[in-house]
Amino acid sequence: MWNKRADTVVHETEPYNAEPTPTALAEGFLTDEDVFYSRNHGPIPDIDPAGWRLTVADGHGMSRSFSLVELREEFDEISVVATLQCAGNRRAGLMAVREIPGEDPWTQCATSTARWNGVALADLLRSCGVEENTPGHVEFVGPDVSDLATPPQRYGSSIELTKAMSAETLLAWGMNGQPLPRVHGGPVRVVVPGYIGARSVKWVDEITLRDSPSDNWFQRVAYRVLPSDADPDSAGPGDGISLSSVALNCDFLHPDPTTTIHGDEVRVGGYAFAGDDRAVSRVQVSTDDGATWIEAELAESQGRWAWRHWSAVVPLDAPEVELCVRAWDGAAATQPASAAELWNPKGYVNNSWGRLTLHRPPATT
Ligand SMILES: Nc1nc2c(c(=O)[nH]1)N[C@H]1C(S)=C(S)[C@@H](COP(=O)(O)O)O[C@H]1N2
Ligand SMILES: [Mo]
C-alpha cells in the first residue's frame, strides 16, 4: 500500500497511518520512500500537478496564485536535509503508563529523514510583498478534509512569520531526488525543519498571512500538551502547550530485540534529534538504569535540521540486559528517565529515555 515495504507497521488504513520497523529505519541516513513513516488525518487526495494552484493571501487585498511551473521558473531551487518527527512519535511508551483512547500506538519510528527540494518559502513570500521581521503568523491549508476535527475541516496549521522567513523552511516538490510522492504531499508540501511534523502541511494549496495563529482545529485544539489530569474531550481552543519546536529525543533502532545476541558485548545504535535552534551534543547508553553511562559515538552531522545517528559498544553480562539511552543538547538539557513523568491525555512528546531489552543465550555448563 502506498509503495511501502511489506514489513511496514500499518496502524490504520483509513486514514493511512504507518511506520517502518526499527531495522528498516536504521538502514539509511536518508529514509527511502518505501520506508518513510506516513501520518494522515483524512483521505489522501489525488492531485494533478498540472492543475494544482497555490493561493497566497494576506486578508488585506493581496492575493496571488502560483502554478507548479511558475514556482519552478520564478524562484531558485533549494534543498534541505531535514528530519520530520510526529508529535505522537513513541506514544506507545506513554500508553504503557496509562491508556490513550483513539490514538495510534506509534513506536520510535514515526520519524524519518529526507532531502527535500523546492523553493524557499521566504522567496515566495518576499515576491508577494511580505517583509522580513514583521510580527505575524503564516497559515497553511491542504485540501484533505478530516472528520477527526470538530467540526470536520481541511487539515491546516500555522507557524510564526519569522520561522516562515527562515532559510530552511520550504515548499517541497521533491524528496530524495524524486518527485514528491502522493502519500507524502505531492505535488507540493510545506517542510518546516525542526518543528513537529504536523506543521509540514501536505498538498498545500492555501497560504494566508495572519496576525494570530491559525484557527484550524489542528492548530487550536490538537497538537497541544494538556495537563495530565485534563479531560481531552472538553479541552477547548488554546488549552495546553501548543507544540512547534521538536523536543530533544533519541531511541534505539538496532539490534532487533527479538534476536538472541551471542558474545559478551554488542554494538547498539539509533537516532537522536533536537528541534529548531538546538543540536544534539552527546548521546549516552546505560546498562544499569542510568547509574553509569557509556558515551556513544555520534556519526558526522549532515546539517542542523537532520537527526544524528549514534552507536555504542556495550557489555552484556547477564542473560537479559535492559539498556537505556539519552541525549543532551547544546544547552546541556537532557531527557527525563520515565514516560510516567510525561504522560499527557493525547500522548504527545514522549522524549523519555529510550529503552531496549536484549537477550543472550542461556549459559551452558
Ligand atoms: N494536509 C495534511 N498535511 C499533513 C497531515 C495531514 O493529515 N494532512 N499530517 C501531518 C502530520 S501530523 C505529520 S507527522 C506529517 C507526516 O508527514 P508524512 O506523512 O510525509 O510522513 O504530515 C503533516 N501534514
Ligand atoms: Mo504528526
mmCIF file of C-alpha atoms and ligand atoms in Angstrom:
data_model
loop_
_atom_site.group_PDB
_atom_site.id
_atom_site.type_symbol
_atom_site.label_atom_id
_atom_site.label_comp_id
_atom_site.label_asym_id
_atom_site.label_seq_id
_atom_site.Cartn_x
_atom_site.Cartn_y
_atom_site.Cartn_z
ATOM 1 C CA MET A 1 0.000 0.000 0.000
ATOM 2 C CA TRP A 2 1.256 3.486 -0.916
ATOM 3 C CA ASN A 3 4.547 1.949 -2.114
ATOM 4 C CA LYS A 4 5.587 0.981 1.408
ATOM 5 C CA ARG A 5 7.629 -2.113 2.170
ATOM 6 C CA ALA A 6 5.817 -5.287 3.144
ATOM 7 C CA ASP A 7 7.240 -5.122 6.691
ATOM 8 C CA THR A 8 5.710 -1.660 7.330
ATOM 9 C CA VAL A 9 3.659 -1.453 10.522
ATOM 10 C CA VAL A 10 0.237 -0.144 9.453
ATOM 11 C CA HIS A 11 -1.727 1.327 12.387
ATOM 12 C CA GLU A 12 -4.717 2.345 10.229
ATOM 13 C CA THR A 13 -5.572 2.084 6.547
ATOM 14 C CA GLU A 14 -8.283 4.850 6.501
ATOM 15 C CA PRO A 15 -6.793 7.291 7.137
ATOM 16 C CA TYR A 16 -3.444 5.717 6.297
ATOM 17 C CA ASN A 17 -1.054 5.741 9.266
ATOM 18 C CA ALA A 18 2.079 3.627 9.107
ATOM 19 C CA GLU A 19 5.647 3.465 10.401
ATOM 20 C CA PRO A 20 8.662 1.371 9.415
ATOM 21 C CA THR A 21 10.294 -1.230 11.627
ATOM 22 C CA PRO A 22 13.355 -0.008 13.565
ATOM 23 C CA THR A 23 15.524 -2.284 11.415
ATOM 24 C CA ALA A 24 14.228 -0.697 8.204
ATOM 25 C CA LEU A 25 14.592 2.837 9.598
ATOM 26 C CA ALA A 26 18.199 2.123 10.613
ATOM 27 C CA GLU A 27 19.166 1.214 7.043
ATOM 28 C CA GLY A 28 19.887 4.702 5.799
ATOM 29 C CA PHE A 29 20.744 8.174 6.983
ATOM 30 C CA LEU A 30 18.177 9.333 4.433
ATOM 31 C CA THR A 31 14.950 7.345 4.642
ATOM 32 C CA ASP A 32 13.815 5.732 1.384
ATOM 33 C CA GLU A 33 10.343 6.498 0.126
ATOM 34 C CA ASP A 34 9.190 2.919 0.815
ATOM 35 C CA VAL A 35 10.341 3.175 4.451
ATOM 36 C CA PHE A 36 9.389 6.781 5.410
ATOM 37 C CA TYR A 37 6.555 6.924 8.011
ATOM 38 C CA SER A 38 3.246 8.394 6.949
ATOM 39 C CA ARG A 39 0.720 10.247 9.104
ATOM 40 C CA ASN A 40 -2.665 11.274 7.749
ATOM 41 C CA HIS A 41 -5.885 12.673 9.226
ATOM 42 C CA GLY A 42 -8.114 12.155 6.202
ATOM 43 C CA PRO A 43 -8.258 10.675 2.713
ATOM 44 C CA ILE A 44 -5.121 11.134 0.615
ATOM 45 C CA PRO A 45 -6.018 13.444 -2.279
ATOM 46 C CA ASP A 46 -5.086 12.691 -5.878
ATOM 47 C CA ILE A 47 -3.902 15.989 -7.344
ATOM 48 C CA ASP A 48 -2.938 16.547 -10.954
ATOM 49 C CA PRO A 49 0.321 18.561 -10.803
ATOM 50 C CA ALA A 50 -0.737 20.484 -13.913
ATOM 51 C CA GLY A 51 -3.970 21.590 -12.253
ATOM 52 C CA TRP A 52 -2.526 22.364 -8.813
ATOM 53 C CA ARG A 53 -2.614 26.026 -7.755
ATOM 54 C CA LEU A 54 -1.269 27.684 -4.638
ATOM 55 C CA THR A 55 -3.001 30.815 -3.348
ATOM 56 C CA VAL A 56 -1.066 33.256 -1.164
ATOM 57 C CA ALA A 57 -3.189 35.958 0.502
ATOM 58 C CA ASP A 58 -2.997 38.373 3.414
ATOM 59 C CA GLY A 59 -6.669 39.152 4.027
ATOM 60 C CA HIS A 60 -5.995 42.816 3.214
ATOM 61 C CA GLY A 61 -6.248 42.730 -0.538
ATOM 62 C CA MET A 62 -3.080 40.887 -1.528
ATOM 63 C CA SER A 63 -3.863 37.614 -3.274
ATOM 64 C CA ARG A 64 -1.565 35.753 -5.666
ATOM 65 C CA SER A 65 -1.830 32.379 -7.340
ATOM 66 C CA PHE A 66 1.027 30.150 -8.477
ATOM 67 C CA SER A 67 1.162 27.009 -10.614
ATOM 68 C CA LEU A 68 3.891 24.424 -10.120
ATOM 69 C CA VAL A 69 5.578 25.554 -13.347
ATOM 70 C CA GLU A 70 5.581 29.155 -12.090
ATOM 71 C CA LEU A 71 7.130 28.127 -8.771
ATOM 72 C CA ARG A 72 9.860 26.244 -10.627
ATOM 73 C CA GLU A 73 10.540 29.048 -13.082
ATOM 74 C CA GLU A 74 10.268 32.114 -10.887
ATOM 75 C CA PHE A 75 12.332 31.009 -7.880
ATOM 76 C CA ASP A 76 15.693 29.390 -7.187
ATOM 77 C CA GLU A 77 15.513 25.725 -6.291
ATOM 78 C CA ILE A 78 16.937 24.874 -2.877
ATOM 79 C CA SER A 79 17.347 21.618 -0.994
ATOM 80 C CA VAL A 80 17.408 20.892 2.738
ATOM 81 C CA VAL A 81 18.107 17.617 4.539
ATOM 82 C CA ALA A 82 15.506 17.562 7.295
ATOM 83 C CA THR A 83 14.047 15.074 9.732
ATOM 84 C CA LEU A 84 10.281 15.002 10.174
ATOM 85 C CA GLN A 85 9.093 13.788 13.543
ATOM 86 C CA CYS A 86 5.471 13.320 14.537
ATOM 87 C CA ALA A 87 4.473 14.760 17.924
ATOM 88 C CA GLY A 88 2.992 11.299 18.587
ATOM 89 C CA ASN A 89 6.326 9.553 17.985
ATOM 90 C CA ARG A 90 6.949 6.996 20.806
ATOM 91 C CA ARG A 91 3.358 7.319 22.092
ATOM 92 C CA ALA A 92 3.358 3.545 22.773
ATOM 93 C CA GLY A 93 5.640 4.275 25.742
ATOM 94 C CA LEU A 94 3.025 6.647 27.195
ATOM 95 C CA MET A 95 0.231 4.133 26.524
ATOM 96 C CA ALA A 96 2.161 1.608 28.602
ATOM 97 C CA VAL A 97 1.761 4.018 31.545
ATOM 98 C CA ARG A 98 -1.960 4.702 31.074
ATOM 99 C CA GLU A 99 -4.347 4.228 28.150
ATOM 100 C CA ILE A 100 -4.826 6.913 25.490
ATOM 101 C CA PRO A 101 -8.066 6.115 23.653
ATOM 102 C CA GLY A 102 -8.421 6.913 19.969
ATOM 103 C CA GLU A 103 -4.739 7.471 19.211
ATOM 104 C CA ASP A 104 -2.260 5.255 17.370
ATOM 105 C CA PRO A 105 0.464 3.466 19.366
ATOM 106 C CA TRP A 106 3.431 4.803 17.406
ATOM 107 C CA THR A 107 6.782 3.337 18.403
ATOM 108 C CA GLN A 108 10.041 5.226 17.865
ATOM 109 C CA CYS A 109 9.682 5.113 14.072
ATOM 110 C CA ALA A 110 7.180 7.957 13.472
ATOM 111 C CA THR A 111 10.188 9.935 12.298
ATOM 112 C CA SER A 112 12.223 9.858 9.094
ATOM 113 C CA THR A 113 14.748 11.964 7.200
ATOM 114 C CA ALA A 114 14.833 13.098 3.584
ATOM 115 C CA ARG A 115 16.497 15.592 1.293
ATOM 116 C CA TRP A 116 13.664 17.899 0.297
ATOM 117 C CA ASN A 117 13.895 20.173 -2.689
ATOM 118 C CA GLY A 118 11.715 23.029 -3.779
ATOM 119 C CA VAL A 119 11.518 26.764 -3.200
ATOM 120 C CA ALA A 120 12.343 28.703 -0.045
ATOM 121 C CA LEU A 121 9.044 29.876 1.418
ATOM 122 C CA ALA A 122 10.801 33.182 2.216
ATOM 123 C CA ASP A 123 11.478 33.788 -1.509
ATOM 124 C CA LEU A 124 7.850 33.183 -2.367
ATOM 125 C CA LEU A 125 6.557 35.384 0.458
ATOM 126 C CA ARG A 126 9.006 38.183 -0.412
ATOM 127 C CA SER A 127 7.745 38.113 -4.005
ATOM 128 C CA CYS A 128 4.262 38.682 -2.558
ATOM 129 C CA GLY A 129 5.494 41.787 -0.725
ATOM 130 C CA VAL A 130 5.898 40.217 2.720
ATOM 131 C CA GLU A 131 8.568 41.945 4.762
ATOM 132 C CA GLU A 132 11.139 40.244 6.946
ATOM 133 C CA ASN A 133 10.986 40.627 10.723
ATOM 134 C CA THR A 134 7.356 41.650 10.927
ATOM 135 C CA PRO A 135 5.283 40.032 13.660
ATOM 136 C CA GLY A 136 2.654 37.597 12.497
ATOM 137 C CA HIS A 137 1.830 34.060 11.506
ATOM 138 C CA VAL A 138 1.601 32.083 8.299
ATOM 139 C CA GLU A 139 -1.227 29.585 7.887
ATOM 140 C CA PHE A 140 -1.049 26.560 5.581
ATOM 141 C CA VAL A 141 -4.130 24.624 4.481
ATOM 142 C CA GLY A 142 -4.375 21.431 2.441
ATOM 143 C CA PRO A 143 -7.366 20.026 0.533
ATOM 144 C CA ASP A 144 -7.869 16.893 2.674
ATOM 145 C CA VAL A 145 -10.973 17.105 4.873
ATOM 146 C CA SER A 146 -10.583 15.374 8.232
ATOM 147 C CA ASP A 147 -13.600 14.184 10.184
ATOM 148 C CA LEU A 148 -11.371 13.751 13.238
ATOM 149 C CA ALA A 149 -11.701 17.520 13.688
ATOM 150 C CA THR A 150 -14.718 19.233 15.270
ATOM 151 C CA PRO A 151 -16.334 20.283 13.001
ATOM 152 C CA PRO A 152 -14.821 18.262 10.110
ATOM 153 C CA GLN A 153 -12.470 20.550 8.196
ATOM 154 C CA ARG A 154 -9.495 20.730 5.882
ATOM 155 C CA TYR A 155 -6.138 19.989 7.511
ATOM 156 C CA GLY A 156 -4.208 23.122 8.406
ATOM 157 C CA SER A 157 -1.640 24.649 10.732
ATOM 158 C CA SER A 158 0.428 27.787 11.178
ATOM 159 C CA ILE A 159 3.922 28.903 12.128
ATOM 160 C CA GLU A 160 5.331 32.290 13.132
ATOM 161 C CA LEU A 161 6.276 34.549 10.234
ATOM 162 C CA THR A 162 9.903 34.600 11.454
ATOM 163 C CA LYS A 163 10.129 30.795 11.016
ATOM 164 C CA ALA A 164 8.378 31.035 7.630
ATOM 165 C CA MET A 165 11.016 33.592 6.541
ATOM 166 C CA SER A 166 13.943 31.449 7.787
ATOM 167 C CA ALA A 167 16.113 29.941 5.069
ATOM 168 C CA GLU A 168 15.302 26.306 5.957
ATOM 169 C CA THR A 169 11.510 26.453 5.561
ATOM 170 C CA LEU A 170 10.434 25.337 2.111
ATOM 171 C CA LEU A 171 7.677 24.341 -0.231
ATOM 172 C CA ALA A 172 8.929 20.974 -1.446
ATOM 173 C CA TRP A 173 8.110 19.174 -4.677
ATOM 174 C CA GLY A 174 10.950 16.667 -4.393
ATOM 175 C CA MET A 175 12.016 14.041 -1.865
ATOM 176 C CA ASN A 176 15.377 12.268 -2.106
ATOM 177 C CA GLY A 177 15.755 13.319 -5.734
ATOM 178 C CA GLN A 178 12.339 12.068 -6.860
ATOM 179 C CA PRO A 179 9.069 13.908 -7.376
ATOM 180 C CA LEU A 180 7.277 14.177 -4.023
ATOM 181 C CA PRO A 181 5.135 11.008 -3.663
ATOM 182 C CA ARG A 182 1.386 11.490 -3.315
ATOM 183 C CA VAL A 183 1.243 9.975 0.190
ATOM 184 C CA HIS A 184 3.904 12.476 1.356
ATOM 185 C CA GLY A 185 2.065 15.513 -0.004
ATOM 186 C CA GLY A 186 2.766 15.553 -3.737
ATOM 187 C CA PRO A 187 2.742 17.632 -5.820
ATOM 188 C CA VAL A 188 3.808 20.214 -3.174
ATOM 189 C CA ARG A 189 4.033 20.250 0.630
ATOM 190 C CA VAL A 190 5.385 22.542 3.295
ATOM 191 C CA VAL A 191 8.511 21.357 5.143
ATOM 192 C CA VAL A 192 9.202 23.164 8.425
ATOM 193 C CA PRO A 193 12.547 21.738 9.609
ATOM 194 C CA GLY A 194 12.888 21.450 13.392
ATOM 195 C CA TYR A 195 9.129 21.692 14.021
ATOM 196 C CA ILE A 196 6.729 18.829 14.744
ATOM 197 C CA GLY A 197 5.603 17.054 11.577
ATOM 198 C CA ALA A 198 2.065 18.425 11.992
ATOM 199 C CA ARG A 199 3.202 21.856 10.769
ATOM 200 C CA SER A 200 4.545 20.494 7.467
ATOM 201 C CA VAL A 201 1.216 20.620 5.640
ATOM 202 C CA LYS A 202 0.930 18.234 2.672
ATOM 203 C CA TRP A 203 -0.779 19.031 -0.646
ATOM 204 C CA VAL A 204 -0.758 22.681 0.488
ATOM 205 C CA ASP A 205 -2.926 24.918 -1.686
ATOM 206 C CA GLU A 206 -3.582 27.945 0.534
ATOM 207 C CA ILE A 207 -1.131 30.139 2.410
ATOM 208 C CA THR A 208 -2.539 33.020 4.445
ATOM 209 C CA LEU A 209 -0.705 35.734 6.382
ATOM 210 C CA ARG A 210 -2.347 36.402 9.714
ATOM 211 C CA ASP A 211 -1.915 38.417 12.892
ATOM 212 C CA SER A 212 -2.598 35.393 15.092
ATOM 213 C CA PRO A 213 -2.077 31.614 14.869
ATOM 214 C CA SER A 214 -4.423 29.606 12.632
ATOM 215 C CA ASP A 215 -7.958 28.886 13.840
ATOM 216 C CA ASN A 216 -7.749 25.459 12.199
ATOM 217 C CA TRP A 217 -8.668 22.673 14.652
ATOM 218 C CA PHE A 218 -5.262 21.021 14.171
ATOM 219 C CA GLN A 219 -3.591 24.213 15.414
ATOM 220 C CA ARG A 220 -6.066 25.485 18.030
ATOM 221 C CA VAL A 221 -7.174 22.233 19.640
ATOM 222 C CA ALA A 222 -4.945 19.333 18.570
ATOM 223 C CA TYR A 223 -1.163 19.080 18.959
ATOM 224 C CA ARG A 224 -1.288 20.630 22.433
ATOM 225 C CA VAL A 225 0.170 19.079 25.554
ATOM 226 C CA LEU A 226 -2.615 19.147 28.143
ATOM 227 C CA PRO A 227 -2.006 18.746 31.880
ATOM 228 C CA SER A 228 -2.091 15.063 32.829
ATOM 229 C CA ASP A 229 -5.422 15.425 34.650
ATOM 230 C CA ALA A 230 -7.212 17.348 31.849
ATOM 231 C CA ASP A 231 -10.189 15.843 30.022
ATOM 232 C CA PRO A 232 -9.205 15.808 26.335
ATOM 233 C CA ASP A 233 -12.856 15.762 25.210
ATOM 234 C CA SER A 234 -13.632 19.046 26.907
ATOM 235 C CA ALA A 235 -10.325 20.764 26.119
ATOM 236 C CA GLY A 236 -11.011 23.933 24.193
ATOM 237 C CA PRO A 237 -9.114 26.118 21.759
ATOM 238 C CA GLY A 238 -5.937 27.439 23.293
ATOM 239 C CA ASP A 239 -5.761 24.921 26.142
ATOM 240 C CA GLY A 240 -2.412 23.253 26.778
ATOM 241 C CA ILE A 241 1.022 23.919 25.355
ATOM 242 C CA SER A 242 0.964 24.425 21.590
ATOM 243 C CA LEU A 243 3.812 22.465 20.030
ATOM 244 C CA SER A 244 6.207 23.838 17.487
ATOM 245 C CA SER A 245 9.882 23.005 18.062
ATOM 246 C CA VAL A 246 10.618 19.263 18.434
ATOM 247 C CA ALA A 247 11.811 18.287 21.927
ATOM 248 C CA LEU A 248 15.228 16.660 22.295
ATOM 249 C CA ASN A 249 14.714 12.941 21.752
ATOM 250 C CA CYS A 250 16.527 9.718 20.915
ATOM 251 C CA ASP A 251 15.988 5.975 20.777
ATOM 252 C CA PHE A 252 17.456 2.653 19.727
ATOM 253 C CA LEU A 253 16.983 1.259 16.217
ATOM 254 C CA HIS A 254 19.244 -1.799 16.404
ATOM 255 C CA PRO A 255 19.828 -4.596 17.165
ATOM 256 C CA ASP A 256 16.407 -6.185 16.815
ATOM 257 C CA PRO A 257 15.444 -7.210 20.403
ATOM 258 C CA THR A 258 13.798 -10.409 19.182
ATOM 259 C CA THR A 259 17.175 -11.809 18.128
ATOM 260 C CA THR A 260 19.479 -13.562 20.559
ATOM 261 C CA ILE A 261 22.870 -11.868 20.954
ATOM 262 C CA HIS A 262 25.933 -14.104 21.040
ATOM 263 C CA GLY A 263 29.060 -12.851 22.783
ATOM 264 C CA ASP A 264 29.552 -10.648 25.811
ATOM 265 C CA GLU A 265 29.313 -7.313 24.079
ATOM 266 C CA VAL A 266 27.179 -5.827 21.350
ATOM 267 C CA ARG A 267 27.041 -2.719 19.180
ATOM 268 C CA VAL A 268 23.777 -0.855 19.606
ATOM 269 C CA GLY A 269 22.652 2.234 17.723
ATOM 270 C CA GLY A 270 19.852 4.558 16.782
ATOM 271 C CA TYR A 271 18.982 8.194 16.200
ATOM 272 C CA ALA A 272 18.954 11.391 18.242
ATOM 273 C CA PHE A 273 17.226 14.610 17.243
ATOM 274 C CA ALA A 274 16.844 18.117 18.637
ATOM 275 C CA GLY A 275 14.393 20.594 17.135
ATOM 276 C CA ASP A 276 14.776 24.076 15.796
ATOM 277 C CA ASP A 277 17.661 26.059 17.274
ATOM 278 C CA ARG A 278 19.201 23.271 19.354
ATOM 279 C CA ALA A 279 21.602 20.483 18.429
ATOM 280 C CA VAL A 280 22.405 17.028 19.740
ATOM 281 C CA SER A 281 25.694 17.335 21.619
ATOM 282 C CA ARG A 282 26.015 13.963 23.323
ATOM 283 C CA VAL A 283 24.351 10.541 23.460
ATOM 284 C CA GLN A 284 24.885 8.072 26.297
ATOM 285 C CA VAL A 285 23.854 4.476 26.893
ATOM 286 C CA SER A 286 23.413 2.800 30.273
ATOM 287 C CA THR A 287 23.175 -0.881 31.200
ATOM 288 C CA ASP A 288 22.302 -0.168 34.866
ATOM 289 C CA ASP A 289 19.191 2.025 34.602
ATOM 290 C CA GLY A 290 21.160 5.248 34.496
ATOM 291 C CA ALA A 291 23.588 4.690 37.395
ATOM 292 C CA THR A 292 26.513 4.842 34.947
ATOM 293 C CA TRP A 293 26.683 5.887 31.302
ATOM 294 C CA ILE A 294 28.770 4.904 28.285
ATOM 295 C CA GLU A 295 29.470 7.673 25.743
ATOM 296 C CA ALA A 296 28.090 6.800 22.317
ATOM 297 C CA GLU A 297 29.811 7.798 19.073
ATOM 298 C CA LEU A 298 27.895 10.345 17.031
ATOM 299 C CA ALA A 299 28.013 9.941 13.257
ATOM 300 C CA GLU A 300 29.103 13.058 11.423
ATOM 301 C CA SER A 301 26.495 15.815 11.327
ATOM 302 C CA GLN A 302 24.721 16.176 7.986
ATOM 303 C CA GLY A 303 23.293 19.582 8.680
ATOM 304 C CA ARG A 304 21.464 21.149 11.587
ATOM 305 C CA TRP A 305 17.975 20.026 10.509
ATOM 306 C CA ALA A 306 18.696 16.304 10.419
ATOM 307 C CA TRP A 307 18.892 13.614 13.054
ATOM 308 C CA ARG A 308 22.255 12.238 14.218
ATOM 309 C CA HIS A 309 22.873 8.543 14.060
ATOM 310 C CA TRP A 310 24.783 7.195 17.075
ATOM 311 C CA SER A 311 26.228 3.860 18.137
ATOM 312 C CA ALA A 312 27.987 2.342 21.136
ATOM 313 C CA VAL A 313 29.515 -0.977 22.137
ATOM 314 C CA VAL A 314 28.030 -2.148 25.432
ATOM 315 C CA PRO A 315 28.787 -5.141 27.667
ATOM 316 C CA LEU A 316 26.160 -7.851 28.026
ATOM 317 C CA ASP A 317 26.901 -9.580 31.317
ATOM 318 C CA ALA A 318 23.545 -11.196 32.063
ATOM 319 C CA PRO A 319 21.022 -13.332 30.152
ATOM 320 C CA GLU A 320 18.770 -10.293 29.946
ATOM 321 C CA VAL A 321 20.018 -6.701 29.903
ATOM 322 C CA GLU A 322 17.864 -3.603 29.785
ATOM 323 C CA LEU A 323 19.621 -0.716 28.058
ATOM 324 C CA CYS A 324 18.689 2.971 28.280
ATOM 325 C CA VAL A 325 19.732 5.804 26.011
ATOM 326 C CA ARG A 326 19.537 9.567 26.492
ATOM 327 C CA ALA A 327 20.774 12.575 24.520
ATOM 328 C CA TRP A 328 21.958 16.006 25.611
ATOM 329 C CA ASP A 329 21.669 19.240 23.662
ATOM 330 C CA GLY A 330 23.931 22.279 23.436
ATOM 331 C CA ALA A 331 22.312 23.881 26.491
ATOM 332 C CA ALA A 332 23.139 20.698 28.482
ATOM 333 C CA ALA A 333 19.443 19.833 28.674
ATOM 334 C CA THR A 334 18.780 16.110 28.695
ATOM 335 C CA GLN A 335 15.783 13.779 28.670
ATOM 336 C CA PRO A 336 13.569 12.596 31.546
ATOM 337 C CA ALA A 337 14.027 9.000 32.678
ATOM 338 C CA SER A 338 10.469 7.797 32.636
ATOM 339 C CA ALA A 339 7.431 8.134 30.413
ATOM 340 C CA ALA A 340 5.238 8.366 33.543
ATOM 341 C CA GLU A 341 6.648 11.856 34.183
ATOM 342 C CA LEU A 342 5.464 12.953 30.747
ATOM 343 C CA TRP A 343 2.107 11.238 30.361
ATOM 344 C CA ASN A 344 -0.485 13.580 28.810
ATOM 345 C CA PRO A 345 -4.022 12.864 27.562
ATOM 346 C CA LYS A 346 -3.266 12.988 23.818
ATOM 347 C CA GLY A 347 0.079 11.244 24.125
ATOM 348 C CA TYR A 348 2.468 13.771 22.619
ATOM 349 C CA VAL A 349 6.205 14.326 23.053
ATOM 350 C CA ASN A 350 7.373 11.162 24.735
ATOM 351 C CA ASN A 351 11.042 12.054 24.985
ATOM 352 C CA SER A 352 11.840 9.856 27.969
ATOM 353 C CA TRP A 353 14.959 7.661 27.771
ATOM 354 C CA GLY A 354 14.863 5.099 25.000
ATOM 355 C CA ARG A 355 14.872 1.531 26.279
ATOM 356 C CA LEU A 356 15.845 -1.792 24.708
ATOM 357 C CA THR A 357 15.958 -5.230 26.303
ATOM 358 C CA LEU A 358 18.469 -7.681 24.839
ATOM 359 C CA HIS A 359 18.861 -11.401 25.438
ATOM 360 C CA ARG A 360 21.842 -13.740 25.438
ATOM 361 C CA PRO A 361 21.536 -17.490 25.033
ATOM 362 C CA PRO A 362 21.365 -19.307 28.374
ATOM 363 C CA ALA A 363 24.829 -20.266 29.666
ATOM 364 C CA THR A 364 25.796 -23.904 29.074
ATOM 365 C CA THR A 365 27.742 -25.787 31.749
HETATM 366 N N1 LIG B 1 -2.640 18.035 4.537
HETATM 367 C C1 LIG B 1 -2.130 17.333 5.567
HETATM 368 N N2 LIG B 1 -0.863 17.595 5.955
HETATM 369 C C2 LIG B 1 -0.305 16.906 6.988
HETATM 370 C C3 LIG B 1 -1.046 15.914 7.686
HETATM 371 C C4 LIG B 1 -2.374 15.635 7.241
HETATM 372 O O1 LIG B 1 -3.086 14.764 7.786
HETATM 373 N N3 LIG B 1 -2.866 16.365 6.179
HETATM 374 N N4 LIG B 1 -0.448 15.260 8.763
HETATM 375 C C5 LIG B 1 0.648 15.976 9.434
HETATM 376 C C6 LIG B 1 1.386 15.207 10.418
HETATM 377 S S1 LIG B 1 0.708 15.077 11.974
HETATM 378 C C7 LIG B 1 2.649 14.716 10.177
HETATM 379 S S2 LIG B 1 3.535 13.965 11.405
HETATM 380 C C8 LIG B 1 3.254 14.825 8.833
HETATM 381 C C9 LIG B 1 3.608 13.449 8.299
HETATM 382 O O2 LIG B 1 4.185 13.543 7.027
HETATM 383 P P1 LIG B 1 4.427 12.237 6.172
HETATM 384 O O3 LIG B 1 3.123 11.521 6.025
HETATM 385 O O4 LIG B 1 5.017 12.688 4.892
HETATM 386 O O5 LIG B 1 5.412 11.400 6.957
HETATM 387 O O6 LIG B 1 2.386 15.461 7.898
HETATM 388 C C10 LIG B 1 1.641 16.524 8.414
HETATM 389 N N5 LIG B 1 0.967 17.196 7.325
HETATM 390 MO MO MO B 2 2.233 14.200 13.377
#
